[in-house]
Amino acid sequence: LLSFLQNPPISGGHDNYRTLAIFNIGAHYHNTSWYHEDMNVLLHSLQNIGRSNDIYFFRTNVPGHRHCNPTNPKTFDWIKGTRDVPYNNIDEFLPSLMLDGAIFDWDKFPMWNDYSRVLIKQFNSRFLPGSSWKNVHHSNYVSGLERKNDEKQYPIVHLLDVFEFTSLRRDGHGAAGGDCLHYENPGPVDWWNHLLFSYLNFLSDVLGSSGTVNCRPFE
C-alpha cells in the first residue's frame, strides 16, 4: 500500500486525486519495542510520501477469544454453527484476554493500541514520533492539527478504533480452521466498515463544505 501511494497509477498527481487508505501493522508482533519501532516507521513513511490530500486511517488491533472451537471438531455440526453470542460486557471478555491471550500475546494489544493512539495524536500535532509520547496536551494537539490543515503539507491519520466493541464479539470466528483470532465474512468485521462509513459521513457533513483539505480526527 505504501508503494502504491508512492507511485500512484493515476496520472495527474496527488493534488487532483485522493486515496483512502487503512493501515494496521498487525496482531503478530511478540516484541513491544518492535511494535513501537514499526509504528514510528509507518507514520514517518506517510509523512515522507507527502500526499496531504489523502485520507488515512489506522485500525486498532483486536484480540481473539478463548474456546471459540468446539470440543470435537470432527463430529461437530458445522451447518448449525457454534451458536455463540456476543459477550454482554468487557468483564466477561477479560478472562479470554488474560488467559489464552497471554499465550498468543493478545494481552499486549490494549497497551499497543494505547501507544498507537497517542503516537497518532503526536503525528497529527507535528510532534516528532520519537519524543516523549506520554506527555501530550490537548491544546497542543488541536493547535498543531490546525496548522497542518492550513499549510496543507502533511497528511492526517484518523483512528478507526474497533477494539472495545469487537472484544465483545466472540461469535463469528473461523473456528472450522481452528482460528480464534480472525473472523469469517459476513461477520463482526462488517461493523468495522459501518464505523468507517459513519466516520466518513460525519467528516463530509460537518467539514466538507468548509474548504478544509483534510479533516480533524475524532479524539
Coordinates of N, CA and C in Angstrom, one line a residue:
L1 N 0.8 -1.2 0.0 CA 0.0 0.0 0.0 C 0.9 1.2 0.0
L2 N 1.9 1.2 0.8 CA 2.8 2.4 0.8 C 3.5 2.6 -0.6
S3 N 3.8 1.5 -1.2 CA 4.4 1.5 -2.6 C 3.4 2.1 -3.6
F4 N 2.1 1.8 -3.4 CA 1.1 2.3 -4.3 C 1.0 3.8 -4.1
L5 N 1.0 4.3 -2.8 CA 0.9 5.7 -2.6 C 2.1 6.5 -3.1
Q6 N 3.3 5.8 -3.1 CA 4.5 6.5 -3.6 C 4.4 6.6 -5.1
N7 N 3.8 5.6 -5.8 CA 3.7 5.6 -7.3 C 2.3 5.3 -7.7
P8 N 1.4 6.3 -7.5 CA 0.0 6.1 -7.9 C -0.1 5.8 -9.4
P9 N -1.0 4.9 -9.8 CA -1.1 4.6 -11.2 C -2.0 5.6 -12.0
I10 N -2.5 6.6 -11.3 CA -3.4 7.6 -11.9 C -2.6 8.8 -12.3
S11 N -2.6 9.2 -13.5 CA -1.9 10.4 -13.9 C -2.6 11.7 -13.3
G12 N -1.8 12.7 -13.2 CA -2.4 14.0 -12.8 C -1.9 14.4 -11.4
G13 N -1.2 13.6 -10.7 CA -0.6 14.0 -9.4 C -1.6 13.9 -8.3
H14 N -1.0 14.0 -7.1 CA -1.9 13.8 -5.9 C -2.7 15.0 -5.5
D15 N -2.5 16.1 -6.2 CA -3.3 17.3 -6.0 C -4.7 17.1 -6.5
N16 N -4.9 16.2 -7.5 CA -6.2 16.1 -8.1 C -7.0 14.8 -7.7
Y17 N -6.3 13.9 -7.1 CA -6.9 12.6 -6.7 C -6.6 12.3 -5.2
R18 N -7.6 11.7 -4.6 CA -7.4 11.4 -3.2 C -7.5 9.9 -3.0
T19 N -6.8 9.4 -2.1 CA -6.8 7.9 -1.8 C -7.2 7.7 -0.3
L20 N -8.1 6.8 -0.1 CA -8.5 6.4 1.2 C -7.7 5.1 1.6
A21 N -6.9 5.2 2.6 CA -6.1 4.0 3.0 C -6.2 3.7 4.4
I22 N -6.3 2.4 4.7 CA -6.5 1.9 6.1 C -5.3 1.1 6.4
F23 N -4.6 1.4 7.5 CA -3.4 0.7 7.9 C -3.6 0.0 9.2
N24 N -2.9 -1.1 9.4 CA -2.7 -1.8 10.6 C -1.4 -2.7 10.5
I25 N -0.6 -2.6 11.5 CA 0.7 -3.3 11.5 C 0.5 -4.7 12.1
G26 N -0.7 -5.1 12.4 CA -1.0 -6.5 12.6 C -0.9 -6.9 14.1
A27 N -1.4 -8.1 14.2 CA -1.5 -8.8 15.5 C -0.5 -9.8 15.8
H28 N 0.6 -9.8 15.0 CA 1.5 -10.9 15.1 C 2.9 -10.5 15.6
Y29 N 2.9 -9.4 16.3 CA 4.1 -9.0 17.0 C 4.2 -9.7 18.3
H30 N 5.4 -10.0 18.7 CA 5.6 -10.6 20.0 C 6.7 -9.8 20.8
N31 N 7.0 -8.6 20.3 CA 8.0 -7.8 21.0 C 7.5 -6.4 21.0
T32 N 7.3 -5.8 22.1 CA 6.8 -4.4 22.2 C 7.7 -3.4 21.5
S33 N 9.0 -3.5 21.7 CA 9.8 -2.5 21.1 C 9.8 -2.5 19.6
W34 N 9.6 -3.7 19.0 CA 9.4 -3.8 17.5 C 8.1 -3.2 17.1
Y35 N 7.1 -3.4 17.9 CA 5.8 -2.7 17.5 C 6.0 -1.2 17.5
H36 N 6.6 -0.7 18.6 CA 6.8 0.8 18.7 C 7.6 1.3 17.5
E37 N 8.7 0.5 17.2 CA 9.5 1.0 16.1 C 8.8 1.0 14.8
D38 N 8.0 0.0 14.5 CA 7.3 -0.1 13.2 C 6.2 0.9 13.1
M39 N 5.5 1.3 14.3 CA 4.5 2.4 14.2 C 5.2 3.7 13.8
N40 N 6.4 3.9 14.4 CA 7.1 5.1 14.0 C 7.5 5.1 12.5
V41 N 7.9 4.0 12.0 CA 8.3 3.9 10.6 C 7.1 4.1 9.7
L42 N 5.9 3.6 10.1 CA 4.7 3.8 9.3 C 4.3 5.3 9.2
L43 N 4.3 6.0 10.3 CA 3.9 7.4 10.3 C 5.0 8.2 9.6
H44 N 6.3 8.0 9.8 CA 7.3 8.7 9.1 C 7.1 8.5 7.6
S45 N 6.8 7.2 7.2 CA 6.7 6.9 5.7 C 5.5 7.7 5.1
L46 N 4.4 7.8 5.9 CA 3.2 8.6 5.4 C 3.6 10.0 5.2
Q47 N 4.3 10.6 6.2 CA 4.7 12.0 6.1 C 5.7 12.2 4.9
N48 N 6.6 11.3 4.7 CA 7.6 11.5 3.6 C 7.0 11.3 2.2
I49 N 5.9 10.6 2.1 CA 5.2 10.4 0.8 C 4.6 11.8 0.4
G50 N 4.2 12.6 1.4 CA 3.8 13.9 1.1 C 2.4 14.1 0.4
R51 N 1.5 13.1 0.5 CA 0.2 13.2 -0.1 C -0.8 13.8 0.9
S52 N -0.8 15.1 1.0 CA -1.6 15.7 2.1 C -3.1 15.6 1.8
N53 N -3.5 15.4 0.6 CA -5.0 15.3 0.3 C -5.6 13.9 0.6
D54 N -4.7 12.9 0.8 CA -5.3 11.6 1.1 C -5.9 11.5 2.5
I55 N -6.8 10.5 2.7 CA -7.4 10.3 4.0 C -6.8 9.0 4.5
Y56 N -6.1 9.0 5.6 CA -5.5 7.8 6.2 C -6.2 7.4 7.5
F57 N -6.4 6.1 7.7 CA -6.9 5.6 8.9 C -5.9 4.6 9.5
F58 N -5.8 4.5 10.8 CA -5.1 3.4 11.4 C -6.1 2.6 12.2
R59 N -6.2 1.3 12.0 CA -7.2 0.5 12.7 C -6.5 -0.2 13.9
T60 N -7.1 -0.1 15.0 CA -6.5 -0.7 16.2 C -6.6 -2.2 16.1
N61 N -5.7 -2.9 16.9 CA -5.7 -4.3 17.0 C -6.8 -4.9 17.8
V62 N -7.4 -6.0 17.4 CA -8.4 -6.7 18.1 C -8.0 -8.1 18.5
P63 N -8.2 -8.5 19.8 CA -7.8 -9.8 20.2 C -8.7 -10.9 19.8
G64 N -8.3 -12.2 19.9 CA -9.1 -13.3 19.7 C -9.9 -13.7 21.0
H65 N -10.6 -14.8 20.9 CA -11.4 -15.2 22.1 C -11.2 -16.7 22.4
R66 N -11.0 -17.0 23.6 CA -10.7 -18.4 24.0 C -12.0 -19.3 23.8
H67 N -11.7 -20.5 23.6 CA -12.7 -21.6 23.5 C -13.7 -21.3 22.3
C68 N -13.2 -20.7 21.2 CA -14.1 -20.5 20.1 C -14.2 -21.8 19.3
N69 N -13.4 -22.8 19.5 CA -13.5 -24.1 18.8 C -14.4 -25.0 19.6
P70 N -15.1 -25.9 18.9 CA -15.9 -27.0 19.5 C -14.9 -28.0 20.1
T71 N -15.4 -28.7 21.1 CA -14.6 -29.8 21.8 C -14.2 -30.8 20.8
N72 N -15.0 -31.3 20.0 CA -14.7 -32.3 19.0 C -15.0 -31.8 17.6
P73 N -14.1 -31.2 16.9 CA -14.4 -30.6 15.6 C -14.8 -31.6 14.5
K74 N -14.4 -32.9 14.7 CA -14.7 -33.9 13.7 C -16.2 -34.3 13.7
T75 N -16.8 -34.2 14.8 CA -18.2 -34.6 14.9 C -19.1 -33.4 15.1
F76 N -18.6 -32.2 15.1 CA -19.4 -31.0 15.3 C -20.2 -30.7 14.0
D77 N -21.4 -30.3 14.2 CA -22.3 -30.0 13.1 C -22.0 -28.5 12.7
W78 N -21.2 -28.4 11.7 CA -20.8 -27.0 11.2 C -21.9 -26.3 10.5
I79 N -22.9 -27.0 10.0 CA -24.0 -26.4 9.4 C -24.8 -25.5 10.4
K80 N -25.0 -26.1 11.6 CA -25.7 -25.3 12.6 C -24.8 -24.3 13.3
G81 N -23.5 -24.4 13.2 CA -22.6 -23.4 13.8 C -22.5 -23.5 15.3
T82 N -21.7 -22.6 15.8 CA -21.4 -22.7 17.3 C -22.5 -22.1 18.1
R83 N -23.3 -21.3 17.5 CA -24.4 -20.6 18.2 C -23.8 -19.7 19.4
D84 N -22.6 -19.3 19.2 CA -22.0 -18.3 20.2 C -22.7 -17.0 20.1
V85 N -22.9 -16.3 21.2 CA -23.4 -15.0 21.2 C -22.4 -14.0 21.7
P86 N -22.5 -12.7 21.4 CA -21.5 -11.8 21.9 C -21.5 -11.7 23.5
Y87 N -20.4 -11.3 24.0 CA -20.4 -11.0 25.5 C -21.2 -9.8 25.8
N88 N -21.7 -9.7 27.0 CA -22.5 -8.6 27.4 C -21.7 -7.4 27.8
N89 N -20.5 -7.6 28.3 CA -19.6 -6.5 28.8 C -18.2 -7.0 28.8
I90 N -17.3 -6.0 29.0 CA -15.8 -6.2 28.9 C -15.4 -7.2 30.0
D91 N -16.1 -7.2 31.2 CA -15.7 -8.1 32.3 C -15.8 -9.6 31.9
E92 N -16.8 -9.9 31.0 CA -16.9 -11.3 30.5 C -15.8 -11.6 29.6
F93 N -15.3 -10.6 28.9 CA -14.2 -10.9 27.9 C -12.8 -11.0 28.6
L94 N -12.6 -10.4 29.7 CA -11.2 -10.3 30.3 C -10.6 -11.6 30.5
P95 N -11.3 -12.7 31.0 CA -10.6 -14.0 31.1 C -10.0 -14.5 29.8
S96 N -10.7 -14.2 28.7 CA -10.2 -14.6 27.4 C -8.9 -13.9 27.1
L97 N -8.8 -12.6 27.4 CA -7.7 -11.8 27.2 C -6.5 -12.2 28.0
M98 N -6.7 -12.4 29.3 CA -5.6 -12.6 30.3 C -5.1 -14.1 30.3
L99 N -6.0 -15.0 29.9 CA -5.6 -16.4 30.0 C -5.0 -16.9 28.6
D100 N -5.9 -17.2 27.7 CA -5.4 -17.5 26.3 C -4.6 -16.4 25.7
G101 N -5.1 -15.2 26.0 CA -4.4 -14.0 25.4 C -2.9 -13.9 25.7
A102 N -2.6 -14.4 26.9 CA -1.2 -14.3 27.3 C -0.3 -15.3 26.5
I103 N -1.0 -16.4 26.1 CA -0.3 -17.4 25.3 C 0.1 -16.9 23.9
F104 N -0.8 -16.1 23.3 CA -0.6 -15.6 22.0 C -0.2 -14.1 21.9
D105 N 0.0 -13.5 23.1 CA 0.4 -12.1 23.2 C -0.8 -11.2 22.9
W106 N -2.0 -11.7 22.9 CA -3.2 -10.9 22.7 C -3.3 -9.9 23.9
D107 N -2.8 -10.3 25.0 CA -3.0 -9.4 26.2 C -2.2 -8.1 26.0
K108 N -1.3 -8.1 25.1 CA -0.5 -6.9 24.8 C -1.2 -5.9 23.9
F109 N -2.3 -6.3 23.3 CA -3.0 -5.4 22.3 C -3.5 -4.1 23.0
P110 N -4.1 -4.1 24.2 CA -4.5 -2.8 24.7 C -3.4 -1.8 24.9
M111 N -2.2 -2.3 25.3 CA -1.1 -1.5 25.5 C -0.6 -0.9 24.2
W112 N -0.5 -1.8 23.2 CA -0.1 -1.3 21.9 C -1.1 -0.4 21.3
N113 N -2.4 -0.6 21.5 CA -3.4 0.4 21.0 C -3.2 1.7 21.6
D114 N -3.0 1.7 22.9 CA -2.7 3.0 23.7 C -1.6 3.7 23.1
Y115 N -0.5 3.0 22.8 CA 0.7 3.6 22.2 C 0.4 4.2 20.9
S116 N -0.4 3.5 20.1 CA -0.7 4.0 18.7 C -1.6 5.2 18.8
R117 N -2.6 5.2 19.7 CA -3.5 6.4 19.8 C -2.7 7.6 20.1
V118 N -1.8 7.6 21.1 CA -1.0 8.7 21.5 C 0.0 9.1 20.4
L119 N 0.6 8.2 19.8 CA 1.6 8.5 18.7 C 0.9 9.1 17.6
I120 N -0.3 8.7 17.2 CA -1.0 9.3 16.1 C -1.4 10.8 16.5
K121 N -1.8 11.0 17.8 CA -2.0 12.3 18.2 C -0.8 13.2 18.0
Q122 N 0.3 12.7 18.4 CA 1.6 13.4 18.2 C 1.8 13.7 16.7
F123 N 1.6 12.7 15.9 CA 1.8 12.9 14.4 C 0.9 14.0 13.9
N124 N -0.3 14.0 14.3 CA -1.2 15.0 13.8 C -1.0 16.3 14.3
S125 N -0.2 16.4 15.4 CA 0.2 17.7 16.0 C 1.5 18.2 15.7
R126 N 2.2 17.5 14.8 CA 3.6 17.8 14.4 C 4.6 17.5 15.5
F127 N 4.2 16.7 16.4 CA 5.2 16.2 17.4 C 6.1 15.2 16.7
L128 N 7.3 15.1 17.0 CA 8.2 14.1 16.5 C 7.7 12.7 17.1
P129 N 7.5 11.7 16.3 CA 7.0 10.4 16.9 C 8.0 9.8 17.9
G130 N 9.2 10.2 17.9 CA 10.2 9.6 18.8 C 10.3 10.3 20.1
S131 N 9.4 11.4 20.3 CA 9.5 12.1 21.5 C 8.8 11.5 22.6
S132 N 8.7 12.1 23.8 CA 8.0 11.6 24.9 C 6.5 11.5 24.7
W133 N 6.0 10.4 24.2 CA 4.7 10.3 23.7 C 3.6 10.2 24.8
K134 N 4.1 10.1 26.1 CA 3.1 10.1 27.2 C 2.6 11.5 27.5
N135 N 3.4 12.5 27.1 CA 3.1 13.9 27.5 C 2.5 14.7 26.4
V136 N 1.2 14.6 26.1 CA 0.6 15.3 25.0 C -0.5 16.1 25.6
H137 N -0.5 17.4 25.3 CA -1.6 18.3 25.9 C -2.6 18.6 24.8
H138 N -3.9 18.6 25.2 CA -5.0 18.8 24.3 C -4.8 20.1 23.5
S139 N -4.4 21.2 24.1 CA -4.3 22.4 23.4 C -3.2 22.3 22.3
N140 N -2.1 21.7 22.6 CA -1.0 21.5 21.6 C -1.5 20.6 20.4
Y141 N -2.3 19.6 20.8 CA -2.8 18.7 19.7 C -3.7 19.5 18.8
V142 N -4.7 20.2 19.3 CA -5.6 21.0 18.4 C -4.9 22.0 17.6
S143 N -4.0 22.8 18.2 CA -3.3 23.9 17.5 C -2.4 23.3 16.4
G144 N -1.7 22.3 16.7 CA -0.8 21.7 15.8 C -1.6 21.1 14.6
L145 N -2.7 20.5 14.8 CA -3.5 20.0 13.8 C -4.1 21.1 12.9
E146 N -4.5 22.2 13.5 CA -5.0 23.3 12.7 C -3.9 23.9 11.8
R147 N -2.7 24.0 12.3 CA -1.6 24.5 11.5 C -1.3 23.5 10.3
K148 N -1.4 22.2 10.6 CA -1.1 21.3 9.5 C -2.2 21.4 8.4
N149 N -3.5 21.6 8.8 CA -4.6 21.7 7.9 C -4.3 23.0 7.0
D150 N -4.0 24.1 7.7 CA -3.8 25.4 7.0 C -2.7 25.3 6.0
E151 N -1.6 24.7 6.3 CA -0.4 24.7 5.5 C -0.5 23.6 4.4
K152 N -1.4 22.7 4.6 CA -1.6 21.6 3.5 C -0.4 20.9 3.1
Q153 N 0.5 20.6 4.1 CA 1.7 20.0 3.8 C 1.8 18.5 4.2
Y154 N 1.1 18.2 5.3 CA 1.2 16.8 5.8 C -0.1 16.1 5.9
P155 N -0.1 14.8 5.7 CA -1.4 14.1 5.9 C -1.8 14.0 7.3
I156 N -3.0 13.7 7.5 CA -3.6 13.5 8.9 C -4.0 12.0 8.9
V157 N -3.7 11.4 10.1 CA -4.1 10.0 10.3 C -5.3 9.9 11.2
H158 N -6.4 9.4 10.8 CA -7.5 9.2 11.6 C -7.4 7.8 12.3
L159 N -8.2 7.7 13.4 CA -8.1 6.4 14.2 C -9.5 5.7 14.0
L160 N -9.4 4.5 13.5 CA -10.5 3.6 13.4 C -10.4 2.6 14.6
D161 N -11.0 3.0 15.7 CA -10.8 2.3 17.0 C -11.9 1.3 17.2
V162 N -11.6 0.1 16.9 CA -12.6 -1.0 16.9 C -12.4 -2.0 18.0
F163 N -11.4 -1.7 18.9 CA -11.0 -2.7 19.9 C -12.2 -3.1 20.9
E164 N -12.8 -2.1 21.5 CA -13.7 -2.4 22.6 C -15.0 -3.2 22.1
F165 N -15.6 -2.6 21.0 CA -16.8 -3.3 20.7 C -16.5 -4.7 20.0
T166 N -15.4 -4.8 19.4 CA -15.0 -6.1 18.8 C -14.6 -7.1 19.8
S167 N -14.1 -6.6 21.0 CA -13.8 -7.5 22.1 C -15.0 -8.3 22.6
L168 N -16.1 -7.8 22.4 CA -17.4 -8.5 22.8 C -17.8 -9.5 21.8
R169 N -17.3 -9.5 20.6 CA -17.7 -10.4 19.5 C -17.0 -11.7 19.5
R170 N -17.2 -12.6 20.4 CA -16.6 -13.9 20.4 C -17.2 -14.8 19.3
D171 N -18.4 -14.4 18.8 CA -19.0 -15.1 17.7 C -18.4 -14.7 16.3
G172 N -18.5 -15.6 15.4 CA -18.1 -15.2 14.0 C -16.7 -15.6 13.6
H173 N -15.9 -16.2 14.5 CA -14.5 -16.6 14.2 C -14.5 -17.8 13.2
G174 N -13.4 -17.9 12.5 CA -13.2 -19.0 11.6 C -12.9 -20.3 12.3
A175 N -13.8 -20.7 13.2 CA -13.5 -21.9 14.1 C -13.3 -23.2 13.3
A176 N -13.8 -23.3 12.1 CA -13.7 -24.5 11.4 C -12.2 -24.8 11.1
G177 N -11.4 -23.8 11.0 CA -10.0 -23.9 10.8 C -9.1 -23.8 12.0
G178 N -9.8 -23.7 13.2 CA -9.0 -23.6 14.4 C -8.5 -22.2 14.7
D179 N -9.2 -21.2 14.1 CA -8.7 -19.8 14.1 C -9.6 -19.0 15.1
C180 N -9.1 -18.7 16.2 CA -9.9 -17.9 17.2 C -9.5 -16.4 17.2
L181 N -8.8 -16.0 16.2 CA -8.4 -14.6 16.1 C -9.1 -13.9 15.0
H182 N -9.0 -14.5 13.8 CA -9.7 -13.8 12.6 C -11.1 -14.2 12.5
Y183 N -11.9 -13.4 11.7 CA -13.3 -13.6 11.6 C -13.7 -14.0 10.2
E184 N -14.8 -14.7 10.1 CA -15.4 -15.0 8.8 C -16.2 -13.8 8.3
N185 N -16.5 -13.8 7.0 CA -17.4 -12.8 6.4 C -18.6 -13.5 5.8
P186 N -19.8 -12.9 6.0 CA -20.1 -11.7 6.8 C -19.9 -12.0 8.3
G187 N -19.7 -11.0 9.1 CA -19.5 -11.1 10.5 C -19.2 -9.8 11.2
P188 N -18.5 -9.9 12.3 CA -18.2 -8.7 13.1 C -17.4 -7.6 12.3
V189 N -16.6 -8.1 11.3 CA -15.8 -7.1 10.5 C -16.7 -6.1 9.8
D190 N -17.9 -6.6 9.4 CA -18.8 -5.7 8.8 C -19.1 -4.4 9.6
W191 N -19.0 -4.6 10.9 CA -19.3 -3.4 11.8 C -18.1 -2.4 11.8
W192 N -16.9 -2.9 11.4 CA -15.8 -2.0 11.2 C -16.1 -1.1 10.1
N193 N -16.6 -1.7 9.0 CA -16.9 -0.9 7.8 C -18.0 0.1 8.1
H194 N -19.0 -0.4 8.9 CA -20.1 0.5 9.3 C -19.5 1.7 10.0
L195 N -18.6 1.5 10.9 CA -18.0 2.6 11.7 C -17.2 3.5 10.7
L196 N -16.5 2.9 9.8 CA -15.7 3.7 8.8 C -16.6 4.6 8.0
F197 N -17.7 4.1 7.5 CA -18.6 4.9 6.6 C -19.3 5.9 7.5
S198 N -19.6 5.6 8.7 CA -20.2 6.6 9.6 C -19.2 7.8 9.8
Y199 N -18.0 7.4 10.0 CA -16.9 8.4 10.2 C -16.8 9.3 9.0
L200 N -16.7 8.7 7.8 CA -16.6 9.5 6.6 C -17.8 10.3 6.4
N201 N -19.0 9.8 6.7 CA -20.2 10.6 6.5 C -20.2 11.8 7.4
F202 N -19.7 11.6 8.7 CA -19.6 12.8 9.6 C -18.6 13.8 9.0
L203 N -17.5 13.4 8.5 CA -16.5 14.3 8.0 C -17.1 15.1 6.8
S204 N -17.8 14.4 6.0 CA -18.4 15.0 4.8 C -19.5 16.1 5.2
D205 N -20.3 15.7 6.1 CA -21.4 16.6 6.5 C -21.0 17.8 7.3
V206 N -20.0 17.6 8.2 CA -19.6 18.7 9.1 C -18.6 19.6 8.5
L207 N -17.6 19.0 7.8 CA -16.5 19.8 7.3 C -16.3 19.8 5.8
G208 N -17.1 19.1 5.1 CA -17.0 19.0 3.7 C -17.1 20.3 2.9
S209 N -18.0 21.2 3.4 CA -18.2 22.5 2.8 C -17.4 23.6 3.3
S210 N -16.4 23.3 4.2 CA -15.6 24.4 4.7 C -14.3 24.7 4.0
G211 N -14.1 23.9 2.9 CA -12.8 24.1 2.2 C -11.6 23.5 2.8
T212 N -11.8 22.7 3.8 CA -10.7 22.1 4.5 C -10.1 21.0 3.7
V213 N -8.8 20.9 3.4 CA -8.2 19.9 2.6 C -8.4 18.5 3.3
N214 N -8.2 18.5 4.6 CA -8.3 17.3 5.4 C -9.2 17.6 6.6
C215 N -9.5 16.7 7.4 CA -10.5 16.9 8.5 C -9.9 16.5 9.8
R216 N -10.4 17.1 10.9 CA -9.9 16.8 12.2 C -10.3 15.4 12.7
P217 N -9.5 14.6 13.1 CA -9.9 13.3 13.6 C -10.7 13.4 14.9
F218 N -11.5 12.3 15.1 CA -12.1 12.2 16.4 C -11.1 12.0 17.5
E219 N -11.4 12.4 18.7 CA -10.4 12.3 19.8 C -10.8 11.2 20.8

